[in-house]
Coordinates of C-alpha atoms in Angstrom, one line a residue:
M3 CA 57.5 -95.1 89.5
S4 CA 54.9 -92.7 90.9
N5 CA 54.6 -91.7 94.6
V6 CA 50.8 -91.2 94.1
P7 CA 48.8 -93.9 96.0
L8 CA 46.1 -95.8 94.1
L9 CA 42.9 -93.9 94.3
R10 CA 39.2 -94.5 93.6
A11 CA 38.0 -93.5 90.2
D12 CA 36.3 -90.3 91.5
A13 CA 39.3 -89.4 93.6
T14 CA 41.6 -89.8 90.6
R15 CA 39.3 -87.6 88.5
N16 CA 39.3 -85.0 91.2
R17 CA 43.1 -85.1 91.5
E18 CA 43.5 -84.8 87.7
R19 CA 41.0 -81.9 87.5
L20 CA 42.8 -80.1 90.3
L21 CA 46.1 -80.5 88.5
E22 CA 44.5 -79.3 85.2
V23 CA 43.0 -76.2 86.7
A24 CA 46.2 -75.5 88.7
R25 CA 48.3 -75.8 85.6
Q26 CA 46.0 -73.4 83.7
Q27 CA 45.9 -70.9 86.6
F28 CA 49.6 -71.0 87.2
S29 CA 50.3 -70.6 83.5
E30 CA 47.8 -67.7 82.9
R31 CA 48.2 -65.7 86.0
T32 CA 50.9 -64.3 88.1
S33 CA 50.7 -64.1 91.9
S34 CA 46.9 -64.0 92.5
V35 CA 46.4 -67.8 92.3
T36 CA 44.7 -69.1 95.4
L37 CA 44.1 -72.7 96.5
E38 CA 40.5 -71.8 97.2
G39 CA 40.1 -70.5 93.7
I40 CA 41.7 -73.6 92.2
A41 CA 39.3 -75.8 94.2
R42 CA 36.3 -73.8 93.1
L43 CA 37.3 -73.8 89.4
A44 CA 37.9 -77.6 89.7
G45 CA 34.4 -78.1 91.1
V46 CA 35.6 -79.5 94.4
G47 CA 35.8 -78.3 98.0
I48 CA 39.0 -77.0 99.6
G49 CA 39.1 -80.2 101.7
T50 CA 39.4 -82.3 98.6
L51 CA 42.3 -80.2 97.4
Y52 CA 44.0 -80.6 100.7
R53 CA 43.5 -84.3 100.8
H54 CA 45.4 -84.6 97.5
F55 CA 47.9 -81.7 98.1
A56 CA 48.6 -80.9 101.7
T57 CA 50.3 -77.6 100.9
R58 CA 50.6 -75.1 98.1
E59 CA 54.1 -76.4 97.5
A60 CA 52.8 -79.9 97.1
L61 CA 50.3 -78.8 94.4
V62 CA 52.9 -76.7 92.6
E63 CA 55.4 -79.5 92.6
A64 CA 52.8 -82.0 91.3
V65 CA 51.9 -79.6 88.5
Y66 CA 55.5 -79.2 87.7
R67 CA 56.2 -82.9 87.7
S68 CA 53.2 -83.7 85.5
E69 CA 54.4 -81.0 83.0
L70 CA 57.9 -82.4 83.1
D71 CA 56.6 -85.9 82.5
A72 CA 54.7 -84.7 79.5
L73 CA 57.8 -82.8 78.2
M74 CA 59.9 -85.9 78.5
A75 CA 57.2 -88.1 76.7
D76 CA 57.0 -85.5 73.9
G77 CA 60.7 -86.2 73.2
E78 CA 60.1 -89.8 72.5
A79 CA 57.0 -89.1 70.3
L80 CA 58.9 -86.4 68.3
L81 CA 61.8 -88.8 67.7
A82 CA 59.4 -91.4 66.4
E83 CA 58.1 -89.0 63.7
H84 CA 61.0 -86.7 62.7
S85 CA 64.7 -86.6 62.2
A86 CA 66.6 -86.2 65.4
F87 CA 67.6 -82.6 64.4
Q88 CA 64.0 -81.6 63.7
A89 CA 62.7 -83.5 66.8
L90 CA 65.2 -81.7 69.0
R91 CA 64.3 -78.3 67.6
M92 CA 60.6 -79.0 68.2
W93 CA 61.3 -80.3 71.7
M94 CA 63.3 -77.1 72.5
D95 CA 60.2 -75.0 71.6
R96 CA 58.2 -77.1 74.0
Y97 CA 60.8 -76.7 76.7
V98 CA 60.7 -72.9 76.2
R99 CA 56.9 -73.0 76.7
F100 CA 57.3 -75.3 79.7
V101 CA 59.7 -72.8 81.3
A102 CA 57.6 -69.8 80.3
T103 CA 54.5 -71.1 82.0
K104 CA 56.2 -71.5 85.3
H105 CA 56.3 -67.8 86.3
A106 CA 53.5 -67.9 88.8
M107 CA 55.0 -71.0 90.3
H108 CA 58.6 -69.7 90.5
D109 CA 58.7 -68.7 94.1
T110 CA 56.9 -71.8 95.4
L111 CA 59.0 -74.1 93.2
S112 CA 62.1 -72.4 94.5
S113 CA 61.0 -72.9 98.0
A114 CA 60.1 -76.6 97.4
F115 CA 63.3 -77.3 95.5
T116 CA 65.4 -75.6 98.1
S117 CA 64.0 -77.8 100.8
R118 CA 64.7 -80.9 98.7
V119 CA 67.8 -80.4 96.6
G120 CA 67.1 -83.7 94.9
S121 CA 64.2 -82.3 93.0
A122 CA 66.3 -79.8 91.0
L123 CA 68.9 -82.5 90.4
E124 CA 66.2 -84.9 89.2
T125 CA 64.9 -82.4 86.7
R126 CA 68.4 -81.8 85.3
S127 CA 69.1 -85.6 85.2
R128 CA 65.8 -86.2 83.3
M129 CA 66.6 -83.4 80.8
R130 CA 70.1 -84.8 80.4
T131 CA 68.6 -88.2 79.6
S132 CA 66.1 -86.8 77.1
I133 CA 68.7 -84.7 75.3
A134 CA 71.1 -87.7 75.3
H135 CA 68.4 -89.6 73.3
F136 CA 68.2 -86.8 70.8
L137 CA 71.9 -86.6 70.4
S138 CA 72.3 -90.4 70.0
A139 CA 69.5 -90.5 67.4
G140 CA 71.1 -87.5 65.7
I141 CA 74.5 -89.2 65.5
A142 CA 72.8 -92.3 64.1
D143 CA 70.9 -90.4 61.4
R144 CA 73.8 -88.0 60.8
T145 CA 71.9 -84.9 61.5
I146 CA 73.7 -83.9 64.7
R147 CA 77.5 -83.7 65.4
A148 CA 79.0 -86.5 67.4
D149 CA 81.2 -84.3 69.6
V150 CA 78.4 -82.6 71.6
G151 CA 77.9 -83.7 75.2
E152 CA 74.5 -83.8 76.9
D153 CA 75.6 -81.6 79.7
D154 CA 76.8 -79.0 77.2
L155 CA 73.5 -78.8 75.5
V156 CA 71.5 -78.8 78.8
V157 CA 73.6 -75.9 80.0
S158 CA 73.3 -74.0 76.7
L159 CA 69.6 -74.5 76.4
A160 CA 69.0 -73.5 80.1
A161 CA 71.2 -70.5 79.8
S162 CA 69.5 -69.3 76.6
V163 CA 66.1 -69.6 78.2
L164 CA 67.3 -67.8 81.3
A165 CA 69.0 -65.0 79.3
M166 CA 65.8 -64.5 77.4
K167 CA 63.6 -64.2 80.5
L168 CA 63.3 -60.4 80.3
A169 CA 63.6 -60.0 76.6
T170 CA 60.9 -57.9 74.9
D171 CA 61.5 -59.3 71.4
Q172 CA 59.3 -62.3 71.2
D173 CA 61.0 -63.7 68.1
Q174 CA 64.5 -63.5 69.6
M175 CA 64.1 -66.8 71.5
Q176 CA 63.4 -68.6 68.2
R177 CA 66.5 -67.0 66.6
V178 CA 68.6 -68.0 69.6
L179 CA 67.4 -71.6 69.5
D180 CA 68.0 -71.7 65.7
L181 CA 71.5 -70.5 66.4
L182 CA 72.0 -73.1 69.0
M183 CA 70.7 -75.8 66.6
E184 CA 73.1 -74.6 63.8
G185 CA 76.0 -75.3 66.2
L186 CA 74.8 -78.9 66.4
R187 CA 74.9 -79.6 62.6
P188 CA 77.7 -82.0 61.5
R189 CA 80.7 -80.2 60.1

């Protein structure tokens, strides 16, 4: 259930446009993203931005949550079209992109999540739930081992992405994910 109140159609369009522009700016740039710049690129005034997002943290968290929602929805769509093993590997690629685009939001997200510990726990819980779907489907279609726990895979994936944060070899992340996936194959 969303915490976003029902809005008029134009207000909804403005909010979505602000989120779209903020997502793009936070993904493409590092520290020079300003709220004024986001409002200008979205074609709205700064007052409109502040009506939807009272603080920078609120905007960053809204972008993060919408991206997380999309990532979780991707999992279901992938499972509908591919074996669980293939779907999980594709989802991992999307997770890596999700994490990689959060660099400009890192400090703000850390601040927002520190003030509300529940947000970080919610993210982990949602990832755990999504991965549990992949594992259950993989056990059912016999493409994934039955003795792998959701938490083990969440930790392994998060640790792999974190370890690769400063890597210069762009292909190494793919090799690390392939290695992780090989460990999931039935024996």
